[in-house]
Structures are given as C-alpha cells and as structure tokens.
Tab-separated table of C-alpha atoms in Angstrom:
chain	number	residue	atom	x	y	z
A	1	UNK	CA	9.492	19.060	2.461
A	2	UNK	CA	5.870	18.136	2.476
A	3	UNK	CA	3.680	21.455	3.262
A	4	UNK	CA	0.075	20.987	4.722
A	5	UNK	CA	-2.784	22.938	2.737
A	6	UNK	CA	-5.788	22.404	5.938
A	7	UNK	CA	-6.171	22.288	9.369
A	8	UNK	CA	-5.318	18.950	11.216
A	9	UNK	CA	-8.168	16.484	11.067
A	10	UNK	CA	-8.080	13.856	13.380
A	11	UNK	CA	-7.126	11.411	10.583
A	12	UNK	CA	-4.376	13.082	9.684
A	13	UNK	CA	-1.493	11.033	11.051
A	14	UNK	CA	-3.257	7.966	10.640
A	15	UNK	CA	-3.311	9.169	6.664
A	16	UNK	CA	-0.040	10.462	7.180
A	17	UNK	CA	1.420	6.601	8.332
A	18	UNK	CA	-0.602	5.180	5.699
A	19	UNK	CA	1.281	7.183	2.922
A	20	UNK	CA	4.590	6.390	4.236
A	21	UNK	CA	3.452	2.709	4.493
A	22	UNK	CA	2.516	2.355	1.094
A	23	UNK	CA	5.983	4.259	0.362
A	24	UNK	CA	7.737	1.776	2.245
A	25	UNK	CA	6.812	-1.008	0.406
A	26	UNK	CA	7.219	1.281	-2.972
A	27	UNK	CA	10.283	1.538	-1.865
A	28	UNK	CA	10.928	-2.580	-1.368
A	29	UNK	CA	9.233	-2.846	-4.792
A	30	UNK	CA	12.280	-0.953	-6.573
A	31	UNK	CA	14.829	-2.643	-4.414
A	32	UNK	CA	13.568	-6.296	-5.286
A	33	UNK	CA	14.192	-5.049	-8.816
A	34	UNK	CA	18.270	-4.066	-8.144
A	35	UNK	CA	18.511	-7.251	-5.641
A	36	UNK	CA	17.462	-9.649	-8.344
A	37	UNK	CA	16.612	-13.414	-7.890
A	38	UNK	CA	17.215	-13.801	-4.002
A	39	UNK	CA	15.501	-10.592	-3.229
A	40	UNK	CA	12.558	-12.030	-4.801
A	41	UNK	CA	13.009	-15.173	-3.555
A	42	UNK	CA	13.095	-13.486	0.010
A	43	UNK	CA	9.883	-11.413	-0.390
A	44	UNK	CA	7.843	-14.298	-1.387
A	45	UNK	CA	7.361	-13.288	-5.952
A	46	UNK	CA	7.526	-17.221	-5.946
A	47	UNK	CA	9.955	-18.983	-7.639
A	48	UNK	CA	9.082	-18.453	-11.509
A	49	UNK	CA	9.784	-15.030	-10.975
A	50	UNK	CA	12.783	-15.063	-9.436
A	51	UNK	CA	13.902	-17.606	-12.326
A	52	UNK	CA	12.869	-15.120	-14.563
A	53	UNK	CA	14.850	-12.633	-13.057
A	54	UNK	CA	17.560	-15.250	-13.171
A	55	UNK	CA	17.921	-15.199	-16.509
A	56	UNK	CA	17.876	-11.667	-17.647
A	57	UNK	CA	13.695	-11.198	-18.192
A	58	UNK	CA	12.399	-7.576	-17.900
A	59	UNK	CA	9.120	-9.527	-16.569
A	60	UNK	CA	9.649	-9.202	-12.969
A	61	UNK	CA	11.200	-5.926	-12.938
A	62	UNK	CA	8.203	-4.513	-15.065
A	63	UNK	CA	6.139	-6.640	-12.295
A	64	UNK	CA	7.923	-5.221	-8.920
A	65	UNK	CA	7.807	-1.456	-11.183
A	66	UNK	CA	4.401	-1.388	-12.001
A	67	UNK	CA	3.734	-2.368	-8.168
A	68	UNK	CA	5.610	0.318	-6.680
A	69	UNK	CA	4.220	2.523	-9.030
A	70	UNK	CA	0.499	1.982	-7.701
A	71	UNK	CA	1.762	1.621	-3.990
A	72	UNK	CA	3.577	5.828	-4.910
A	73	UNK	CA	-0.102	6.573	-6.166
A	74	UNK	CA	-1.782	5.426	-3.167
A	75	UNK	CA	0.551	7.091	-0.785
A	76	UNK	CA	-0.417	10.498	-2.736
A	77	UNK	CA	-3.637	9.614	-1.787
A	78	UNK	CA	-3.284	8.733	1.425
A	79	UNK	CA	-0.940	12.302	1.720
A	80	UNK	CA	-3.629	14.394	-0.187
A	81	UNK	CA	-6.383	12.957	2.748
A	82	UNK	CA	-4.036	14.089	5.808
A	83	UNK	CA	-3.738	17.406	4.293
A	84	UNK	CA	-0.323	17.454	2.407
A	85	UNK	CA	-0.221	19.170	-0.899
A	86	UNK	CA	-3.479	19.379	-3.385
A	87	UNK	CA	-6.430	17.622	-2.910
A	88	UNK	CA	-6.396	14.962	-5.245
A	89	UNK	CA	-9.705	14.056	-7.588
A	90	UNK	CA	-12.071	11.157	-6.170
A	91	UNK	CA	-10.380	11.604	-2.674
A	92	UNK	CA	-12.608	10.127	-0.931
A	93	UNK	CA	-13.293	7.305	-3.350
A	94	UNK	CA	-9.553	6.868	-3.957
A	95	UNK	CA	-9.009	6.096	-0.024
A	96	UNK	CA	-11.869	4.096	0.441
A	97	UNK	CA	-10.799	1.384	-2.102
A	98	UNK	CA	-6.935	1.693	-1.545
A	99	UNK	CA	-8.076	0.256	2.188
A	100	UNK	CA	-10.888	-1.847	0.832
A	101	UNK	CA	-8.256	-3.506	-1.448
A	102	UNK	CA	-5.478	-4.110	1.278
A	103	UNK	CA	-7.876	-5.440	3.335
A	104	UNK	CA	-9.100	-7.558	1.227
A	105	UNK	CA	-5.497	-8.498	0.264
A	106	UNK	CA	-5.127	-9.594	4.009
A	107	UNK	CA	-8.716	-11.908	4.559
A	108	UNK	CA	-7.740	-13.822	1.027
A	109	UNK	CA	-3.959	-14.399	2.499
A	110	UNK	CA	-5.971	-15.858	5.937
A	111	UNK	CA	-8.622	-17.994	3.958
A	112	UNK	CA	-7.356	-21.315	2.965
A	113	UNK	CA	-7.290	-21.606	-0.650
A	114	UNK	CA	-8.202	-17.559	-0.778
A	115	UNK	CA	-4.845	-17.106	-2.667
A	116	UNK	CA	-4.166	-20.263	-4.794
A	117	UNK	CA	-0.383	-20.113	-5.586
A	118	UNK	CA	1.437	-23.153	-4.668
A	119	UNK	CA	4.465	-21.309	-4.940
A	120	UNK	CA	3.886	-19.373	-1.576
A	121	UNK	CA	4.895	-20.834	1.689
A	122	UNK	CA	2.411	-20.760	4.850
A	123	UNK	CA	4.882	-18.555	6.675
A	124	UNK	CA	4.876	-16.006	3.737
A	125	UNK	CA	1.291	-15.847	3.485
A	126	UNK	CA	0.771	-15.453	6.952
A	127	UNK	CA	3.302	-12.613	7.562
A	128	UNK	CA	2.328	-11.107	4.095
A	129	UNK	CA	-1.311	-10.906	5.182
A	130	UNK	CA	-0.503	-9.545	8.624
A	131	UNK	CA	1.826	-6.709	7.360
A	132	UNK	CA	-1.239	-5.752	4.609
A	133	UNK	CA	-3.346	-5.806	7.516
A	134	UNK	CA	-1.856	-3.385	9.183
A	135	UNK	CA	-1.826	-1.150	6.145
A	136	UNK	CA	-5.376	-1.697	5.456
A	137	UNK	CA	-6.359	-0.804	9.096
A	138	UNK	CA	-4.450	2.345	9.370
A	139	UNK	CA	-5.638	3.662	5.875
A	140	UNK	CA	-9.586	2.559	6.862
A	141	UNK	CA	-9.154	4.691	10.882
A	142	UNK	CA	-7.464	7.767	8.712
A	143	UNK	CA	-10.041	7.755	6.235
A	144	UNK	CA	-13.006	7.177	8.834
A	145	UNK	CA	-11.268	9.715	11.411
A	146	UNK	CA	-10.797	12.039	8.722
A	147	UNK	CA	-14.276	11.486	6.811
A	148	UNK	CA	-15.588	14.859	7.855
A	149	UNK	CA	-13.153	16.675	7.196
A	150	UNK	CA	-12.402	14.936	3.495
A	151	UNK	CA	-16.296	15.767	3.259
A	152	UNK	CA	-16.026	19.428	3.134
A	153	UNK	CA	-15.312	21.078	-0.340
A	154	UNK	CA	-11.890	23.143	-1.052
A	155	UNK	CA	-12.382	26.565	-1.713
A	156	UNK	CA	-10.956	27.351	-5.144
C-alpha cells in the first residue's frame, strides 16, 4: 500500500489518476507482449510488428518492454508529485515534460501528416490521440494544481 509523505495539495488526485493512467497502459504494454501478433495488431504497433512478433522476433517485445518501462517511470513521477512515497529528483521538471510529451503525442495524432506511418488506420489515430489526450490533460491540471505545493523544498 502506497503511504503519503505531505499534506494533500490540490493536485493530488489529479497526479494520483495520472500515475495510474500511465500504469494502465504499462500494464497493456506487457500484455501486448504475452498476447502476441493480434494483440498488436489490435492496439494499432502496425503490421511489421506484429509480423515480427509472428515469427518469433524479440523486437516487439523489447519495443512494448521498453514502453512500459518509461510509462512505470512516469507514473512514479506522477505518484512522487501527489505525495506518495519520496520525492523524486527533477520533480517538477520530470512532470512538466511527461505532460508536455503526451500532449504533444495527441496534437501530432490530430495533424494530418503529424504522424507519418501508413501503417496506422484513421480510427486508430484518432482514438489513440484522444486517449493520450486525456493523459496529457490530467498530468498538466495535477502538475499546475499542485505547482505550489511541488515548489516548496522537503525538509531533510
């Protein structure tokens, strides 16, 4: 069980949601890698990948591993900012750019040409975008509701 080391701030469950957001789709990163082919067929990898996976390559599940790997870092971050366990280094920093980047995973997914991969259908892009969206959002109002509180320096 998680145990909070500060007060509240009122960013806290929006950090809070974030983390188990980016957990979540940790979490959909690993199970791509034990559903094989289809799975990544189904969560839009695009098709060399799943051929890959198809015929025995350690590509995609290295891929999907690595992925869920950053996505378990960022929802330490994101954990860390609402007040759950140590404060991590570069806090502040850290949860700035996790949002910057899933926002700006979202607006290229919405551009036309803003991600260039044949391989990925309309539909995929346009859910895709929408459900990084919503991560982006809710990691940028916990890290701006929570600014002043991420502000103030731990006592040692």
């Amino acid at each position: 069980m998680m145990t909070r080391r500060t007060p509240r701030s009122p960013g806290s469950r929006w950090l809070f949601a974030g983390g188990m957001l980016s957990l979540a789709a940790a979490a959909i990163h690993l199970a791509t890698i034990v559903g094989g082919d289809d799975w990544y067929r189904f969560f839009g990898a695009g098709e060399a990948i799943a051929r890959a996976a198809e015929r025995g390559s350690a590509v995609p599940g290295l891929l999907a591993a690595g992925i869920a790997a950053l996505l378990a870092v960022w929802a330490a971050f994101a954990f860390s900012g609402a007040g759950y366990g140590r404060r991590l280094p570069l806090l502040r920093t850290a949860l700035v750019l996790i949002s910057a980047i899933y926002l700006a995973r979202a607006i290229a997914g919405f551009v036309p040409g803003g991600l260039r991969r044949p391989d990925l259908s309309a539909a995929f892009l346009f859910w895709s975008s929408l459900i990084v969206l919503l991560y982006g959002l809710v990691h940028a109002i916990g890290t701006w509701r929570a600014w002043p509180a991420l502000s103030k320096k731990e006592p040692a």
